[in-house]
Tab-separated table of C-alpha atoms in Angstrom:
chain	number	residue	atom	x	y	z
A	169	LYS	CA	21.468	-4.043	18.779
A	170	LYS	CA	22.596	-2.656	15.466
A	171	ALA	CA	19.955	-4.333	13.338
A	172	PHE	CA	17.057	-1.952	13.719
A	173	LEU	CA	15.149	0.663	11.775
A	174	GLY	CA	13.856	3.953	13.122
A	175	LYS	CA	15.071	6.760	15.318
A	176	GLY	CA	12.132	7.988	17.332
A	177	LYS	CA	9.688	6.251	19.637
A	178	PHE	CA	9.067	3.481	17.118
A	179	LEU	CA	11.884	1.023	16.538
A	180	LEU	CA	11.905	-2.101	14.448
A	181	GLY	CA	14.358	-4.936	15.015
A	182	VAL	CA	15.092	-7.270	12.123
A	183	ASP	CA	16.810	-10.626	11.696
A	184	ARG	CA	19.741	-11.334	9.390
A	185	ASN	CA	17.338	-11.901	6.496
A	186	GLY	CA	15.945	-8.403	6.985
A	187	ARG	CA	12.611	-9.651	8.261
A	188	ILE	CA	10.750	-8.156	11.207
A	189	GLN	CA	11.763	-9.746	14.487
A	190	ARG	CA	10.752	-7.303	17.196
A	191	LEU	CA	9.209	-3.887	17.412
A	192	SER	CA	9.049	-1.288	20.125
A	193	HIS	CA	6.668	1.648	20.419
A	194	ASN	CA	6.847	3.975	23.417
A	195	GLY	CA	8.685	1.227	25.252
A	196	ASN	CA	6.122	-1.505	24.468
A	197	VAL	CA	8.079	-4.380	23.019
A	198	LEU	CA	6.482	-7.018	20.833
A	199	ASP	CA	8.133	-10.049	19.286
A	200	VAL	CA	6.638	-10.333	15.823
A	201	THR	CA	7.638	-12.032	12.600
A	202	GLN	CA	6.227	-11.647	9.133
A	203	ASP	CA	6.356	-13.894	6.117
A	204	TYR	CA	4.683	-14.463	2.785
A	205	VAL	CA	2.849	-17.708	2.178
A	206	TRP	CA	0.663	-18.999	-0.596
A	207	TYR	CA	-2.236	-21.383	-0.778
A	208	GLU	CA	-2.935	-23.658	-3.717
A	209	GLY	CA	-6.268	-22.751	-5.251
A	210	HIS	CA	-8.730	-25.631	-5.367
A	211	PRO	CA	-9.230	-26.708	-9.005
A	212	GLY	CA	-12.673	-28.112	-8.145
A	213	ASN	CA	-14.987	-30.001	-10.427
A	214	ASN	CA	-17.781	-27.437	-10.144
A	215	SER	CA	-20.476	-29.852	-9.131
A	216	GLU	CA	-23.049	-28.132	-7.016
A	217	PHE	CA	-21.805	-27.406	-3.477
A	218	GLU	CA	-18.917	-29.859	-3.614
A	219	PHE	CA	-15.420	-29.396	-4.984
A	220	ARG	CA	-16.066	-25.987	-6.437
A	221	ALA	CA	-12.995	-24.245	-7.722
A	222	SER	CA	-11.400	-21.332	-5.937
A	223	GLY	CA	-12.156	-18.324	-8.101
A	224	ALA	CA	-13.461	-14.801	-8.315
A	225	TYR	CA	-16.375	-15.366	-5.931
A	226	ILE	CA	-14.882	-17.783	-3.448
A	227	PHE	CA	-11.567	-18.425	-1.750
A	228	ARG	CA	-11.046	-22.131	-1.394
A	229	PRO	CA	-7.533	-23.391	-0.725
A	230	TRP	CA	-6.836	-26.924	-1.817
A	231	HIS	CA	-4.766	-27.700	1.291
A	232	GLU	CA	-4.873	-26.152	4.732
A	233	LYS	CA	-1.117	-25.768	4.995
A	234	PRO	CA	0.286	-22.983	2.838
A	235	HIS	CA	3.700	-22.871	1.170
A	236	VAL	CA	6.216	-20.349	2.489
A	237	ALA	CA	8.003	-17.951	0.109
A	238	GLN	CA	11.631	-18.120	1.242
A	239	PRO	CA	13.864	-15.038	1.512
A	240	GLN	CA	16.285	-14.744	-1.402
A	241	GLY	CA	19.566	-12.891	-1.732
A	242	ASN	CA	20.987	-10.416	0.687
A	243	PRO	CA	18.666	-7.602	1.825
A	244	ILE	CA	19.850	-4.042	1.252
A	245	VAL	CA	19.552	-1.500	4.056
A	246	TYR	CA	19.251	2.254	3.521
A	247	LYS	CA	19.351	4.624	6.467
A	248	GLY	CA	18.931	8.361	6.388
A	249	PRO	CA	17.548	11.402	8.179
A	250	LEU	CA	13.917	10.827	7.107
A	251	VAL	CA	13.447	7.113	6.649
A	252	ASP	CA	15.196	3.799	7.215
A	253	GLU	CA	14.293	0.969	4.895
A	254	ILE	CA	15.242	-2.557	3.888
A	255	HIS	CA	14.714	-3.878	0.375
A	256	MET	CA	14.348	-7.645	0.234
A	257	ASN	CA	13.253	-10.348	-2.146
A	258	PHE	CA	11.446	-13.602	-1.567
A	259	GLY	CA	10.901	-16.554	-3.839
A	260	PHE	CA	7.814	-16.754	-5.940
A	261	ASN	CA	8.096	-13.201	-7.353
A	262	VAL	CA	7.471	-11.547	-3.998
A	263	SER	CA	9.488	-8.578	-2.782
A	264	GLN	CA	9.008	-5.924	-0.155
A	265	VAL	CA	10.363	-2.723	1.285
A	266	LEU	CA	10.183	-2.521	5.055
A	267	ARG	CA	10.431	1.071	6.250
A	268	VAL	CA	10.139	3.252	9.312
A	269	TYR	CA	9.693	6.994	8.809
A	270	LYS	CA	11.021	9.377	11.382
A	271	ASP	CA	8.299	10.285	13.919
A	272	LYS	CA	5.722	7.863	12.495
A	273	PRO	CA	4.340	5.322	14.996
A	274	GLU	CA	4.310	2.354	12.644
A	275	ALA	CA	6.178	0.110	10.257
A	276	GLU	CA	5.293	0.487	6.597
A	277	ILE	CA	5.492	-2.638	4.480
A	278	GLU	CA	5.359	-2.017	0.739
A	279	TRP	CA	4.815	-5.360	-0.962
A	280	LEU	CA	5.088	-6.251	-4.623
A	281	VAL	CA	3.801	-9.596	-5.891
A	282	GLY	CA	3.701	-11.080	-9.342
A	283	PRO	CA	3.466	-12.236	-11.954
A	284	ILE	CA	2.378	-15.314	-10.009
A	285	PRO	CA	3.947	-18.302	-11.783
A	286	ILE	CA	1.482	-20.914	-13.010
A	287	GLY	CA	3.835	-23.158	-14.963
A	288	ASP	CA	2.818	-26.013	-12.663
A	289	HIS	CA	-0.846	-25.457	-13.630
A	290	VAL	CA	-1.755	-24.665	-10.024
A	291	GLY	CA	-3.618	-21.486	-9.087
A	292	LYS	CA	-2.111	-19.595	-6.181
A	293	GLU	CA	-3.293	-17.165	-3.514
A	294	VAL	CA	-0.574	-15.143	-1.787
A	295	VAL	CA	-0.864	-13.997	1.802
A	296	SER	CA	1.183	-11.731	4.079
A	297	ARG	CA	1.218	-13.250	7.576
A	298	PHE	CA	2.189	-11.719	10.923
A	299	ASN	CA	3.036	-13.961	13.871
A	300	THR	CA	3.190	-13.029	17.558
A	301	GLN	CA	2.942	-14.879	20.870
A	302	LEU	CA	-0.154	-12.962	21.960
A	303	ASP	CA	-2.860	-15.087	23.583
A	304	THR	CA	-5.765	-13.685	21.605
A	305	LYS	CA	-8.265	-16.383	22.598
A	306	LYS	CA	-9.538	-17.074	19.062
A	307	THR	CA	-10.599	-13.445	18.709
A	308	PHE	CA	-9.696	-10.793	16.148
A	309	TYR	CA	-11.323	-7.748	14.587
A	310	THR	CA	-12.024	-6.591	11.033
A	311	ASP	CA	-13.885	-3.560	9.702
A	312	SER	CA	-15.890	-5.434	7.108
A	313	ASN	CA	-18.632	-2.857	6.942
A	314	GLY	CA	-16.245	0.061	6.626
A	315	ARG	CA	-17.490	1.740	9.790
A	316	GLN	CA	-16.442	-0.078	12.921
A	317	LEU	CA	-14.209	-2.916	13.976
A	318	LEU	CA	-16.351	-6.017	14.355
A	319	LYS	CA	-15.355	-8.806	16.716
A	320	ARG	CA	-14.617	-12.108	14.978
A	321	GLU	CA	-14.148	-15.417	16.710
A	322	ARG	CA	-12.452	-18.306	15.009
A	323	ASN	CA	-14.785	-21.208	14.136
A	324	PHE	CA	-17.773	-19.391	15.583
A	325	ARG	CA	-20.753	-17.307	14.493
A	326	PRO	CA	-22.789	-15.359	17.043
A	327	THR	CA	-26.202	-16.163	15.545
A	328	TRP	CA	-26.030	-19.783	14.425
A	329	ASN	CA	-24.191	-23.010	15.096
A	330	LEU	CA	-21.301	-23.158	12.682
A	331	ASN	CA	-20.264	-26.469	11.166
A	332	VAL	CA	-16.670	-25.838	10.114
A	333	THR	CA	-15.968	-27.742	6.924
A	334	GLU	CA	-13.319	-25.394	5.513
A	335	PRO	CA	-11.065	-24.174	8.343
A	336	ILE	CA	-9.204	-21.586	6.254
A	337	ALA	CA	-11.861	-20.067	4.022
A	338	GLY	CA	-14.508	-20.428	6.733
A	339	ASN	CA	-12.575	-18.044	8.946
A	340	TYR	CA	-11.708	-15.423	6.328
A	341	TYR	CA	-13.426	-12.048	6.561
A	342	PRO	CA	-13.393	-8.954	4.373
A	343	ILE	CA	-11.122	-6.108	5.444
A	344	ASN	CA	-11.802	-2.576	4.307
A	345	SER	CA	-9.057	-0.735	6.137
A	346	ARG	CA	-7.703	-2.789	9.047
A	347	ILE	CA	-7.485	-6.065	10.938
A	348	ALA	CA	-6.570	-6.144	14.615
A	349	MET	CA	-5.976	-8.399	17.627
A	350	ASN	CA	-5.032	-8.005	21.269
A	351	ASP	CA	-4.402	-9.939	24.455
A	352	GLY	CA	-5.740	-7.205	26.716
A	353	LYS	CA	-2.281	-5.694	27.201
A	354	THR	CA	-0.837	-5.404	23.718
A	355	PHE	CA	-2.901	-4.183	20.780
A	356	VAL	CA	-1.732	-4.986	17.255
A	357	THR	CA	-3.299	-3.548	14.105
A	358	VAL	CA	-2.433	-4.016	10.437
A	359	LEU	CA	-3.917	-1.391	8.129
A	360	THR	CA	-4.418	-1.957	4.415
A	361	ASP	CA	-4.430	0.485	1.508
A	362	ARG	CA	-7.356	-1.295	-0.210
A	363	SER	CA	-10.063	-3.812	0.556
A	364	GLN	CA	-8.611	-7.272	1.074
A	365	GLY	CA	-9.461	-10.504	2.885
A	366	GLY	CA	-7.902	-11.754	6.075
A	367	SER	CA	-8.080	-13.873	9.161
A	368	SER	CA	-6.424	-15.000	12.362
A	369	LEU	CA	-6.070	-18.742	11.950
A	370	LYS	CA	-4.013	-19.151	15.113
A	371	ASP	CA	-3.889	-17.124	18.296
A	372	GLY	CA	-1.467	-14.230	17.888
A	373	GLN	CA	-1.496	-14.463	14.107
A	374	LEU	CA	-2.939	-12.182	11.436
A	375	GLU	CA	-2.952	-12.869	7.730
A	376	ILE	CA	-4.030	-10.778	4.766
A	377	MET	CA	-4.455	-11.987	1.204
A	378	ILE	CA	-2.655	-9.721	-1.249
A	379	HIS	CA	-2.814	-11.382	-4.668
A	380	ARG	CA	-4.582	-14.287	-6.370
A	381	ARG	CA	-4.149	-16.006	-9.716
A	382	LEU	CA	-6.483	-18.896	-10.356
A	383	LEU	CA	-6.996	-21.139	-13.314
A	384	TYR	CA	-10.601	-22.310	-13.042
A	385	ASP	CA	-13.989	-20.629	-13.081
A	386	ASP	CA	-15.751	-21.094	-9.743
A	387	ALA	CA	-19.134	-21.608	-11.437
A	388	PHE	CA	-20.847	-18.824	-9.542
A	389	GLY	CA	-21.701	-17.000	-12.737
A	390	VAL	CA	-18.682	-15.023	-13.859
A	391	GLY	CA	-17.758	-17.675	-16.417
A	392	GLU	CA	-14.039	-16.885	-16.321
A	393	ALA	CA	-11.085	-17.915	-14.212
A	394	LEU	CA	-9.527	-15.184	-12.068
A	395	ASN	CA	-6.425	-15.106	-14.227
A	396	GLU	CA	-5.813	-11.508	-15.211
A	397	GLU	CA	-2.944	-10.741	-17.542
A	398	ALA	CA	-1.115	-7.675	-18.767
A	399	PHE	CA	1.759	-7.530	-21.218
A	400	GLY	CA	1.403	-11.268	-21.754
A	401	GLU	CA	2.021	-12.099	-18.097
A	402	GLY	CA	0.061	-12.346	-14.875
A	403	LEU	CA	-0.577	-9.076	-13.078
A	404	VAL	CA	1.965	-7.483	-10.780
A	405	VAL	CA	0.370	-5.871	-7.738
A	406	ARG	CA	1.946	-3.410	-5.345
A	407	GLY	CA	0.577	-2.010	-2.115
A	408	LYS	CA	1.176	-1.111	1.494
A	409	HIS	CA	0.389	-2.398	4.936
A	410	TRP	CA	1.014	-0.456	8.133
A	411	LEU	CA	1.812	-2.397	11.302
A	412	GLN	CA	1.056	-0.699	14.611
A	413	VAL	CA	1.369	-1.772	18.245
A	414	SER	CA	-0.039	0.006	21.312
A	415	SER	CA	-0.401	-0.712	25.002
A	416	SER	CA	-4.046	0.293	25.410
A	417	ALA	CA	-7.264	0.168	23.453
A	418	GLU	CA	-7.440	3.959	23.529
A	419	ALA	CA	-3.948	4.489	22.161
A	420	SER	CA	-4.505	1.816	19.549
A	421	ALA	CA	-7.780	3.382	18.412
A	422	LYS	CA	-6.176	6.794	18.131
A	423	ASN	CA	-3.295	5.464	16.057
A	424	HIS	CA	-5.223	3.298	13.667
A	425	ARG	CA	-8.138	5.655	13.149
A	426	LEU	CA	-5.885	8.560	12.235
A	427	ARG	CA	-3.758	6.363	9.980
A	428	ALA	CA	-6.785	4.903	8.229
A	429	GLN	CA	-8.133	8.383	7.529
A	430	GLN	CA	-4.844	9.427	6.030
A	431	ALA	CA	-4.634	6.277	3.926
A	432	PHE	CA	-8.169	6.756	2.639
A	433	MET	CA	-7.887	10.505	2.005
A	434	ASP	CA	-4.206	10.761	1.248
A	435	ALA	CA	-2.631	14.045	0.246
A	436	GLN	CA	-2.929	14.696	-3.494
A	437	ILE	CA	0.206	15.537	-5.447
A	438	SER	CA	0.402	17.575	-8.643
A	439	PHE	CA	3.153	19.446	-10.419
A	440	THR	CA	3.649	22.783	-12.124
A	441	PRO	CA	6.567	23.327	-14.504
A	442	THR	CA	8.246	26.676	-13.984
A	443	SER	CA	11.222	28.617	-15.255
A	444	LEU	CA	10.854	31.218	-12.521
A	445	SER	CA	13.326	31.491	-9.682
A	446	PHE	CA	12.016	30.680	-6.218
A	447	GLN	CA	11.809	34.365	-5.335
A	448	GLU	CA	9.956	35.226	-8.546
A	449	TRP	CA	7.605	32.321	-8.120
A	450	LYS	CA	6.967	33.131	-4.485
B	194	GLU	CA	-14.644	21.821	-18.676
B	195	GLY	CA	-13.967	20.087	-15.451
B	196	ASP	CA	-16.921	18.576	-13.695
B	197	VAL	CA	-17.250	16.179	-10.789
B	198	SER	CA	-20.539	14.803	-12.125
B	199	LYS	CA	-18.835	12.231	-14.300
B	200	MET	CA	-17.003	10.752	-11.320
B	201	ARG	CA	-20.191	10.815	-9.267
B	202	GLU	CA	-21.971	8.802	-11.938
B	203	VAL	CA	-19.081	6.383	-12.368
B	204	VAL	CA	-18.841	5.701	-8.650
B	205	ALA	CA	-22.576	4.993	-8.670
B	206	VAL	CA	-22.080	2.451	-11.469
B	207	ALA	CA	-19.137	0.927	-9.624
B	208	GLN	CA	-21.273	0.205	-6.575
B	209	HIS	CA	-22.530	-2.881	-8.345
B	210	HIS	CA	-21.272	-5.867	-6.360
B	211	ASP	CA	-19.232	-7.072	-9.325
B	212	ALA	CA	-17.191	-3.867	-9.271
B	213	VAL	CA	-16.836	-3.795	-5.488
B	214	THR	CA	-15.651	-7.374	-5.125
B	215	GLY	CA	-13.912	-7.989	-8.442
B	216	THR	CA	-16.299	-10.659	-9.721
B	217	ALA	CA	-16.970	-9.034	-13.096
B	218	LYS	CA	-15.865	-10.525	-16.381
B	219	GLN	CA	-12.545	-9.117	-17.532
B	220	ALA	CA	-14.087	-6.998	-20.288
B	221	VAL	CA	-16.485	-5.443	-17.780
B	222	THR	CA	-13.592	-4.752	-15.425
B	223	PHE	CA	-11.797	-2.919	-18.240
B	224	ASP	CA	-14.957	-0.861	-18.759
B	225	TYR	CA	-15.118	0.041	-15.052
B	226	GLN	CA	-11.456	1.067	-15.245
B	227	GLN	CA	-12.015	3.255	-18.281
B	228	ARG	CA	-15.036	4.976	-16.724
B	229	LEU	CA	-13.166	5.616	-13.467
B	230	SER	CA	-10.157	6.937	-15.360
B	231	GLU	CA	-12.353	9.395	-17.267
B	232	GLY	CA	-14.049	10.473	-14.045
B	233	ILE	CA	-10.706	11.066	-12.358
B	234	GLN	CA	-9.499	13.126	-15.332
B	235	ASP	CA	-12.561	15.369	-15.091
B	236	CYS	CA	-11.971	15.847	-11.366
B	237	GLN	CA	-8.374	16.781	-12.079
B	238	GLU	CA	-9.660	19.572	-14.325
B	239	VAL	CA	-11.623	20.937	-11.370
B	240	ILE	CA	-8.510	20.849	-9.207
B	241	LYS	CA	-6.543	22.587	-11.970
B	242	TYR	CA	-8.981	25.508	-12.014
B	243	ALA	CA	-8.756	25.825	-8.235
B	244	TYR	CA	-4.966	25.918	-8.290
B	245	GLN	CA	-4.811	28.247	-11.271
B	246	ASN	CA	-6.910	30.798	-9.409
B	247	LEU	CA	-4.352	30.772	-6.618
B	248	MET	CA	-1.107	30.613	-8.565
B	249	PRO	CA	0.907	33.391	-10.189
B	250	THR	CA	1.090	33.689	-13.965
B	251	SER	CA	4.506	33.498	-15.609
B	252	LYS	CA	6.364	36.579	-16.904
B	253	SER	CA	6.160	35.541	-20.521
B	254	SER	CA	2.531	34.611	-20.628
B	255	ALA	CA	-0.715	35.739	-19.116
B	256	ALA	CA	-1.914	32.152	-19.196
B	257	PRO	CA	-2.282	30.465	-15.818
B	258	PRO	CA	0.379	27.907	-14.964
B	259	GLU	CA	0.005	24.342	-16.127
B	260	LEU	CA	-0.897	21.624	-13.655
B	261	ILE	CA	0.250	18.064	-14.227
B	262	PHE	CA	-0.821	14.874	-12.453
B	263	CYS	CA	1.109	11.617	-12.409
B	264	PRO	CA	-1.393	8.762	-12.313
B	265	LEU	CA	1.365	6.150	-12.593
B	266	MET	CA	2.975	6.938	-9.256
B	267	ASN	CA	1.921	3.422	-8.215
B	268	THR	CA	4.784	2.173	-10.382
B	269	THR	CA	7.058	5.020	-9.247
B	270	GLU	CA	6.722	6.676	-12.625
B	271	CYS	CA	6.247	10.390	-13.322
B	272	PRO	CA	7.519	11.999	-16.552
B	273	ILE	CA	7.717	15.538	-15.173
B	274	THR	CA	9.843	14.715	-12.122
B	275	GLU	CA	12.096	12.549	-14.284
B	276	THR	CA	12.815	15.228	-16.876
B	277	SER	CA	12.640	18.576	-15.073
B	278	THR	CA	15.509	20.433	-13.464
B	279	GLN	CA	13.042	22.534	-11.516
B	280	LEU	CA	9.341	22.317	-10.798
B	281	ILE	CA	6.712	23.087	-8.215
B	282	ASP	CA	5.225	20.197	-6.268
B	283	ASN	CA	1.742	21.009	-4.986
B	284	VAL	CA	0.556	18.852	-2.096
B	285	TYR	CA	-3.107	19.123	-1.094
B	286	ASN	CA	-4.422	17.743	2.202
B	287	PRO	CA	-8.158	16.874	1.999
B	288	LEU	CA	-8.420	16.095	5.742
B	289	ALA	CA	-9.747	18.615	8.252
B	290	ARG	CA	-6.648	18.376	10.422
B	291	PRO	CA	-2.954	18.998	9.819
B	292	VAL	CA	-1.032	15.997	8.482
B	293	SER	CA	2.576	15.162	7.720
B	294	LYS	CA	3.161	13.301	4.498
B	295	TYR	CA	6.429	11.912	3.270
B	296	VAL	CA	6.454	12.764	-0.435
B	297	ARG	CA	8.396	10.395	-2.721
B	298	LEU	CA	9.199	11.665	-6.219
B	299	PRO	CA	10.693	9.446	-8.964
B	300	VAL	CA	13.953	10.990	-10.253
B	301	THR	CA	16.803	9.835	-12.475
B	302	SER	CA	19.611	10.917	-10.167
B	303	PRO	CA	20.114	12.368	-6.696
B	304	GLY	CA	20.876	16.056	-6.232
B	305	PHE	CA	17.790	18.217	-5.616
B	306	ASP	CA	16.989	21.028	-3.216
B	307	VAL	CA	13.433	21.257	-1.917
B	308	ILE	CA	12.344	24.708	-0.737
B	309	ALA	CA	9.256	25.124	1.451
B	310	PRO	CA	6.847	28.039	0.896
B	311	ASN	CA	8.597	29.988	3.665
B	312	GLY	CA	11.840	29.922	1.690
B	313	GLN	CA	13.597	27.399	3.934
B	314	LYS	CA	15.369	24.431	2.386
B	315	ILE	CA	13.932	21.304	3.922
B	316	GLU	CA	15.626	18.014	4.668
B	317	THR	CA	15.719	15.531	1.803
B	318	GLN	CA	16.816	11.963	1.260
B	319	VAL	CA	17.299	9.928	-1.910
B	320	ILE	CA	16.983	6.145	-2.044
B	321	PRO	CA	17.333	3.841	-5.084
B	322	ILE	CA	14.116	2.302	-6.395
B	323	PRO	CA	14.063	-1.467	-5.685
B	324	LYS	CA	14.907	-3.597	-8.697
B	325	PRO	CA	11.565	-5.490	-8.760
B	326	VAL	CA	9.796	-2.141	-9.219
B	327	LEU	CA	12.079	-1.223	-12.135
B	328	LEU	CA	11.132	-4.539	-13.756
B	329	ILE	CA	7.341	-4.150	-13.509
B	330	PRO	CA	6.005	-5.112	-16.970
B	331	GLY	CA	4.850	-2.056	-18.885
B	332	ARG	CA	6.738	0.444	-16.727
B	333	LYS	CA	8.123	3.140	-19.023
B	334	SER	CA	10.304	5.238	-16.800
B	335	SER	CA	13.905	6.289	-16.562
B	336	ALA	CA	13.599	6.983	-12.835
B	337	THR	CA	15.923	4.869	-10.700
B	338	TYR	CA	15.759	6.884	-7.466
B	339	GLU	CA	13.159	8.427	-5.205
B	340	LEU	CA	13.550	11.923	-3.757
B	341	ILE	CA	11.932	11.976	-0.316
B	342	PHE	CA	10.890	14.948	1.787
B	343	ARG	CA	8.386	15.624	4.515
B	344	ALA	CA	5.440	17.909	3.768
B	345	ASP	CA	3.703	19.355	6.841
B	346	LEU	CA	0.294	20.319	5.500
B	347	PRO	CA	-2.513	22.543	6.793
B	348	PRO	CA	-6.096	21.229	7.175
B	349	ILE	CA	-8.060	21.190	3.906
B	350	GLY	CA	-5.299	23.163	2.259
B	351	PHE	CA	-2.133	22.864	0.270
B	352	LYS	CA	1.516	23.807	0.198
B	353	SER	CA	3.692	24.187	-2.864
B	354	PHE	CA	7.299	23.042	-2.678
B	355	PHE	CA	9.943	24.367	-5.054
B	356	VAL	CA	12.107	21.479	-6.277
B	357	ILE	CA	15.327	22.432	-8.063
B	358	LYS	CA	18.320	20.456	-9.317
B	359	ASN	CA	21.475	20.978	-7.278
B	360	ALA	CA	24.135	18.399	-8.103
B	361	SER	CA	26.321	19.554	-5.237
B	362	VAL	CA	23.993	17.943	-2.668
B	363	ALA	CA	23.767	14.597	-4.491
B	364	GLU	CA	26.476	12.874	-2.478
B	365	ARG	CA	25.082	14.037	0.846
B	366	GLN	CA	21.417	13.193	0.258
B	367	LEU	CA	21.909	9.750	-1.299
B	368	SER	CA	21.523	6.968	1.273
B	369	LYS	CA	24.336	4.454	0.977
B	370	PRO	CA	23.393	0.780	0.764
B	371	SER	CA	24.617	-1.694	3.313
B	372	ARG	CA	24.111	-5.441	3.352
B	373	MET	CA	22.464	-7.253	6.244
B	374	ALA	CA	24.888	-10.128	6.414
């Protein structure tokens, strides 16, 4: 009962590792866990159509089962009048801040990944994954075209017979601002702060790719491996996801549409130095 | 002179599929970044003029007040908030409805008052910056804390918050760490 974040209508329960365990919004309770996993990028041999490497153009995991980044150390909790947050680290150069702002109907997850280690000469693709028990019947939603949420069905295309040869990559879709799922009673949405890729590879599960570092060109024309560096190391990326839960399609739409607008057209901050007192300045 | 045309042209260039999806060669990506950065800088000039028309001039100078942006906020880095004992934080809401934004400013220590335009001190909280952020390669910042406050903003409008050092509130506004286990 003590291990929760938030004060208002949105509460977030966490386990002893500081990870999400349960959330409650307006009395709707959802058991949900979140972890970071990574796929090994296929090294390929770049023959036409077969064994092409995972790279800038294509996502192609070598194995279907990803590795899990394990929690490390003891999470630190900060609580205060405006925000509660937990700082935690995972293996594999992944860390996150899980936070709930007062009066905001969502959990904010600020992730930081990198530099992705490649000492084992294996390219890696890191994913944030949310797990629930919702019976979503193979269905999820992404806003690939940036306008509306489009229905996606696992291992299925509405206009042709799909032969699934790559169960992971074949079910990934672009995300511009959000990915969502529901079981008709509980509506779960994860919003992103940038375009990413994602899927629902099991019922009740959502995953979003957040960083990639790959060692081979995929032979689609770019001529380079997706192995960006800065300061002599792989890139470090930092961003946010917002996790929302609602009990109706209408409430869900209201929450995620307003949040997506605010993420896309966020308030702009600038500063003015002054030696005036407040009264003089006013 | 500030002009939004540069940004308009750059965004047009960056609608090439290589820029949208990240499939450009690295050198081309650097070029996209440089063009976008220049476009953003020109747009900031436009915003400066708008603010300067609305802001008071200082006693000692007839020149309009300076306006500073912090493009490295994504690494929790902002030279002016890290070195100033008082400043004005302008927060502009581009949406056509009121929004509440939790502003997070990088600072080197706790102990700041934040005064809203109506003269009321507003609630603040200070939290240490996570260690992995401090260790981001290339980060050049002495900030180790974030000052947090809530800005309730009007539609398509801005509010300016007066931020001033007050060491006497440091103890009260700093959130104490506790360990999960």
